[in-house]
PDB file of C-alpha atoms in Angstrom:
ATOM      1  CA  UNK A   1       0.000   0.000   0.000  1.00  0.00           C
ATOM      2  CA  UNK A   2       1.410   3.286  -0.980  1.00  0.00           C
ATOM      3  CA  UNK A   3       0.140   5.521   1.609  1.00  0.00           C
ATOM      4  CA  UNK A   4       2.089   2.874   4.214  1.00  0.00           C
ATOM      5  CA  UNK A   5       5.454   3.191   2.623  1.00  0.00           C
ATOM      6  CA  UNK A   6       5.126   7.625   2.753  1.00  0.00           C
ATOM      7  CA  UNK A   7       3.357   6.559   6.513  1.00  0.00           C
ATOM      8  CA  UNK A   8       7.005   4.819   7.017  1.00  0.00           C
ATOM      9  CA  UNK A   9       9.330   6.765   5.097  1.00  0.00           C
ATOM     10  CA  UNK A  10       7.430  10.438   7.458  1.00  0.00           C
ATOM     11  CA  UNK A  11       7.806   7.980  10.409  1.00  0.00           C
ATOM     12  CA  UNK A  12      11.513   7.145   9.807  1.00  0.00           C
ATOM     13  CA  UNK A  13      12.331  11.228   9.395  1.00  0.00           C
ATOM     14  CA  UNK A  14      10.389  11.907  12.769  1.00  0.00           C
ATOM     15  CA  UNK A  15      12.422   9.398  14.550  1.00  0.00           C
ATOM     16  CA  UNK A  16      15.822  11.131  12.615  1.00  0.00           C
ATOM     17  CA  UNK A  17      14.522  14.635  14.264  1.00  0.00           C
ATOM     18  CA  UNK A  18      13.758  12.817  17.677  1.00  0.00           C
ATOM     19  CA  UNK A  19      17.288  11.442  17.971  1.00  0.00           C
ATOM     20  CA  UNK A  20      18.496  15.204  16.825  1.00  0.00           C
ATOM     21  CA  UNK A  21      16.475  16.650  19.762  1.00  0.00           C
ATOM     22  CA  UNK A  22      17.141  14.210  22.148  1.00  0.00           C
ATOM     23  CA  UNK A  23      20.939  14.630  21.477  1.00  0.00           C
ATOM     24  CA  UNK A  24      20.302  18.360  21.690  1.00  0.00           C
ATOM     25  CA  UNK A  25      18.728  18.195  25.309  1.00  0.00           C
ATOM     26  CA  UNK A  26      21.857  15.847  26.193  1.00  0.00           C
ATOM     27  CA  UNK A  27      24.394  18.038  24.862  1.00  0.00           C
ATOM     28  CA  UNK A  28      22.904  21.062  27.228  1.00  0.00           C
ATOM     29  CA  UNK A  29      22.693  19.003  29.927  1.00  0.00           C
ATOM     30  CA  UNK A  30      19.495  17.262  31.012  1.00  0.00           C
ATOM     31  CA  UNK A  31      19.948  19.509  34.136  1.00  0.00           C
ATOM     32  CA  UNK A  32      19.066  22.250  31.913  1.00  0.00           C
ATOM     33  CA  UNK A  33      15.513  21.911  31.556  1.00  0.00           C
ATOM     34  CA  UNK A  34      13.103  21.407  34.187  1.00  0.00           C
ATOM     35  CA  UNK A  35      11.853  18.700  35.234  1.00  0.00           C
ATOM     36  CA  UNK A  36       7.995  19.229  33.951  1.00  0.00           C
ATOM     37  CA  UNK A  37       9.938  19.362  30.817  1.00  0.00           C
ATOM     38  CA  UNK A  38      12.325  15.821  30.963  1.00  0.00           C
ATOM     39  CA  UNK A  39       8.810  14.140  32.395  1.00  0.00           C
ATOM     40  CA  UNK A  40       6.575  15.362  29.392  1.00  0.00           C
ATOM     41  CA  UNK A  41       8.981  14.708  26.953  1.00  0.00           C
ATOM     42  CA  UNK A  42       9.616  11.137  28.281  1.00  0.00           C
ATOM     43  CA  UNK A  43       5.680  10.778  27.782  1.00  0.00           C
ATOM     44  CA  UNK A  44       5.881  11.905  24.325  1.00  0.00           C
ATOM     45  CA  UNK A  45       8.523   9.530  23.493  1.00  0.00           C
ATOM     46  CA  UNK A  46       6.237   6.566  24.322  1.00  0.00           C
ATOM     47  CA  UNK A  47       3.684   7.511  22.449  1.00  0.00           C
ATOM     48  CA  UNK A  48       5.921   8.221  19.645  1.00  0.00           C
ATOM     49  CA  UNK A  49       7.145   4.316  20.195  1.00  0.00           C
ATOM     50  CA  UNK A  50       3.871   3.206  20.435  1.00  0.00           C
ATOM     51  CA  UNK A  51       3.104   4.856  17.041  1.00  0.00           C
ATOM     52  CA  UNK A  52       5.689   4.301  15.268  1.00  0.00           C
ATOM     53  CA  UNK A  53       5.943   0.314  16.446  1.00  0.00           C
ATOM     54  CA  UNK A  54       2.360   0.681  14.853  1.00  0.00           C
ATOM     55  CA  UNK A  55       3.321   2.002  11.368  1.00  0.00           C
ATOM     56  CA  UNK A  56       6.444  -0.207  11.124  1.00  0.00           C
ATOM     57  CA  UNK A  57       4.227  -3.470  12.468  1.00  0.00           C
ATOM     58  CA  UNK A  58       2.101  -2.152   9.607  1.00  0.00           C
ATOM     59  CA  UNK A  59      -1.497  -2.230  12.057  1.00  0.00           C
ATOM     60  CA  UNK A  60      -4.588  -1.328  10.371  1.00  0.00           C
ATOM     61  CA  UNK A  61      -4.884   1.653  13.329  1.00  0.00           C
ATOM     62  CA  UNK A  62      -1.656   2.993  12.657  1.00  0.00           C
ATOM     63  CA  UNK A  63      -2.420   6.043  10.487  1.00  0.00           C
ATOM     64  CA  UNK A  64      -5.023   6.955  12.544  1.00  0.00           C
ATOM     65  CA  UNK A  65      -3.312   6.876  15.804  1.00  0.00           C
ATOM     66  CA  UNK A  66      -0.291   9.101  14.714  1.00  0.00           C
ATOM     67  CA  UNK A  67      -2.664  11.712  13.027  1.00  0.00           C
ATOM     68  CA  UNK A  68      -4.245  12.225  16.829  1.00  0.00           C
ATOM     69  CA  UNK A  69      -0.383  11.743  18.543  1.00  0.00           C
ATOM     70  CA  UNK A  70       1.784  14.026  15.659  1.00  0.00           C
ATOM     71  CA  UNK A  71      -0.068  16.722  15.740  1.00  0.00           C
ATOM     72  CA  UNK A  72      -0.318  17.205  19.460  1.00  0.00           C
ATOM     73  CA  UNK A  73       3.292  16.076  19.601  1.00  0.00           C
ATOM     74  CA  UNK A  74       4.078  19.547  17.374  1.00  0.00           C
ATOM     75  CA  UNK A  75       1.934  21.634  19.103  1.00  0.00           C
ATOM     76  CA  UNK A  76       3.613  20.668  22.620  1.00  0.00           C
ATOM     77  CA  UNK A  77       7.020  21.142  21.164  1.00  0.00           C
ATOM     78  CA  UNK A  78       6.571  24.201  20.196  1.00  0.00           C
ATOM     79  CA  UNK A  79       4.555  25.402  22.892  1.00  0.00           C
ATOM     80  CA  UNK A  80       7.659  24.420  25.007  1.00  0.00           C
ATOM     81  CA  UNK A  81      10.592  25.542  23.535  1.00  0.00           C
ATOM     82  CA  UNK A  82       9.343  28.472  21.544  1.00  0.00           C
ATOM     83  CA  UNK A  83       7.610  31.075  24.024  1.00  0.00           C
ATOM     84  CA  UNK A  84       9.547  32.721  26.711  1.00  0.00           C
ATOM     85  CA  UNK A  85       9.147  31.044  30.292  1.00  0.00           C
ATOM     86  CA  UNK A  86       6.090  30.464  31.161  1.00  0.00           C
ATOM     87  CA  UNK A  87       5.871  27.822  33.529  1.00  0.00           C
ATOM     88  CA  UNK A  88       7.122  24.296  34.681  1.00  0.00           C
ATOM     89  CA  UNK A  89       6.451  22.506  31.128  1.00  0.00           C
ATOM     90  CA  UNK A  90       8.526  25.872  29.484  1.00  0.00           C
ATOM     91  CA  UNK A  91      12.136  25.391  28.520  1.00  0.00           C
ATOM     92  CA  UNK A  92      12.111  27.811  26.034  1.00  0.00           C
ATOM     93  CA  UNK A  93      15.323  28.210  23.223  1.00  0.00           C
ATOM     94  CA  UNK A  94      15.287  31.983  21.864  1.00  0.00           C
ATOM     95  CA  UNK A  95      13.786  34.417  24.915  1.00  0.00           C
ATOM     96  CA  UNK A  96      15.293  34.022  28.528  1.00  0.00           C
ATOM     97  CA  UNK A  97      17.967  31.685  26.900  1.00  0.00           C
ATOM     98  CA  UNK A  98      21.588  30.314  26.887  1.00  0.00           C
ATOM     99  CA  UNK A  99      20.941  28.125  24.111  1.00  0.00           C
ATOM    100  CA  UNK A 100      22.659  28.130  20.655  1.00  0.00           C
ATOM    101  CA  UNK A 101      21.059  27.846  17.333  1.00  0.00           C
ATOM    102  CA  UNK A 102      21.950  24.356  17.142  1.00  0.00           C
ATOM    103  CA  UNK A 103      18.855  24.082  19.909  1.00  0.00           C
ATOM    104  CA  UNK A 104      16.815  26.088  17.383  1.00  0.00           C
ATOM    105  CA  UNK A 105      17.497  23.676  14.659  1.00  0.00           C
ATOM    106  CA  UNK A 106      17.045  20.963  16.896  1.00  0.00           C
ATOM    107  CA  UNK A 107      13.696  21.731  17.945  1.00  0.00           C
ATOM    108  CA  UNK A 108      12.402  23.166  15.077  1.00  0.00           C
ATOM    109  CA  UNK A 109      13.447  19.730  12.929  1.00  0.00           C
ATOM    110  CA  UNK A 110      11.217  17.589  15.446  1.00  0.00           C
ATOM    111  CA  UNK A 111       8.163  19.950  14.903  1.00  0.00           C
ATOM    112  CA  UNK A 112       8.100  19.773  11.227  1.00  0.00           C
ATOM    113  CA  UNK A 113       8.930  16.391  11.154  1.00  0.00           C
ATOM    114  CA  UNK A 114       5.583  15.963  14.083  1.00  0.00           C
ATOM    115  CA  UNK A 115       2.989  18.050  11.389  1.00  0.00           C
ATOM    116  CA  UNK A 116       4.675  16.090   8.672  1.00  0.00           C
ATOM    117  CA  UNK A 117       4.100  12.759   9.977  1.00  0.00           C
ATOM    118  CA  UNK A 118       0.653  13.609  11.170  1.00  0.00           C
ATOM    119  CA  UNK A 119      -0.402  15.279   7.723  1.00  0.00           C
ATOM    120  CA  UNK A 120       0.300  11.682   6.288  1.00  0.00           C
ATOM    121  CA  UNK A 121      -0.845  10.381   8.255  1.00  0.00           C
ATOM    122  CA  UNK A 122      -4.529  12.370   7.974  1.00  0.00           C
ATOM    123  CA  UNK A 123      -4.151  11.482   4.759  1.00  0.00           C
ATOM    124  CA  UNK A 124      -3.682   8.408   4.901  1.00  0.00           C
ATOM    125  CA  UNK A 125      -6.958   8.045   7.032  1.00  0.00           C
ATOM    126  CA  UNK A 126      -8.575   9.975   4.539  1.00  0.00           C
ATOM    127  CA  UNK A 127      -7.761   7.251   1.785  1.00  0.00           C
ATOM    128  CA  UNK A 128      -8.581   4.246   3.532  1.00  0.00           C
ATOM    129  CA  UNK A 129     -11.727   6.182   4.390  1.00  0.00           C
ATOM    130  CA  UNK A 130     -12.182   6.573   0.495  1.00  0.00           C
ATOM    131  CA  UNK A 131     -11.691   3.610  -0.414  1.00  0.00           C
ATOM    132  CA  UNK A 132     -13.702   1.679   2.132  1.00  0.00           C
ATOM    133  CA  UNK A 133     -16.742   3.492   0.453  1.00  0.00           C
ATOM    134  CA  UNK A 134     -15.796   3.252  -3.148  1.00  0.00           C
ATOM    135  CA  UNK A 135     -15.670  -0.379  -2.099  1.00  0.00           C
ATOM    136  CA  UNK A 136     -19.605  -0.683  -1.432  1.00  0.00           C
ATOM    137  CA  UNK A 137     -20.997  -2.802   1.373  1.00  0.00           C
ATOM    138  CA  UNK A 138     -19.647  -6.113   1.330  1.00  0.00           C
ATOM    139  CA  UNK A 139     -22.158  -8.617   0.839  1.00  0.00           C
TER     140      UNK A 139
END
């Protein structure tokens, strides 16, 4: 199935951007983020291996499940890194920082890579959708 192998090939570039973040938050010290921040982005990561075990396994739900998780995953991302400090989840990478713009790049690279993923993926819900009603009822 086509939309499986661009599912796979948007899963394998999120888990590329991952690994640059992660390395990113190592590199700085995990010290230097709170610890709302190590804690939330340790929940992330499983559902990003949950997901991701899905697409690879190749489960019916798996385009489904990361167009709910990628999304959200951007949208936390950002809302963590980008804003100045606003609160325990807040680590943020241009205001009130020490960071470099290897950080910037870091963090930016996992976001795209989350609304990538999950814009396959909603399309890839979309199609089976399709084509479970071009199919007719099954008698």
């Amino acid at each position: 199935m086509h939309s499986l192998r661009t599912l796979k090939g948007a899963g394998a570039v999120f888990m590329a951007a991952w690994w640059i973040h992660s390395i990113d938050h190592m590199r700085r010290g995990v010290s230097a983020s709170p610890d709302g921040v190590i804690w939330s982005g340790t929940f992330v990561a499983m559902l990003a291996v949950i997901s991701l075990t899905l697409i690879f396994t190749e489960q019916k739900s798996a385009a489904l499940f990361a167009a709910i998780v990628f999304p959200l995953v951007g949208v936390g991302v950002l809302l963590s890194h980008l804003p100045p400090d606003w609160g325990p989840l807040s680590d943020p990478i241009i205001f009130d920082s020490n960071t470099d713009g290897w950080s910037i790049v870091a963090v930016m690279t996992e976001v795209l890579a989350a609304f990538w993923l999950g814009y396959v993926a909603a399309k890839a819900v979309r199609s089976e959708q399709l084509s479970s009603v071009s199919a007719g009822p099954v008698s």
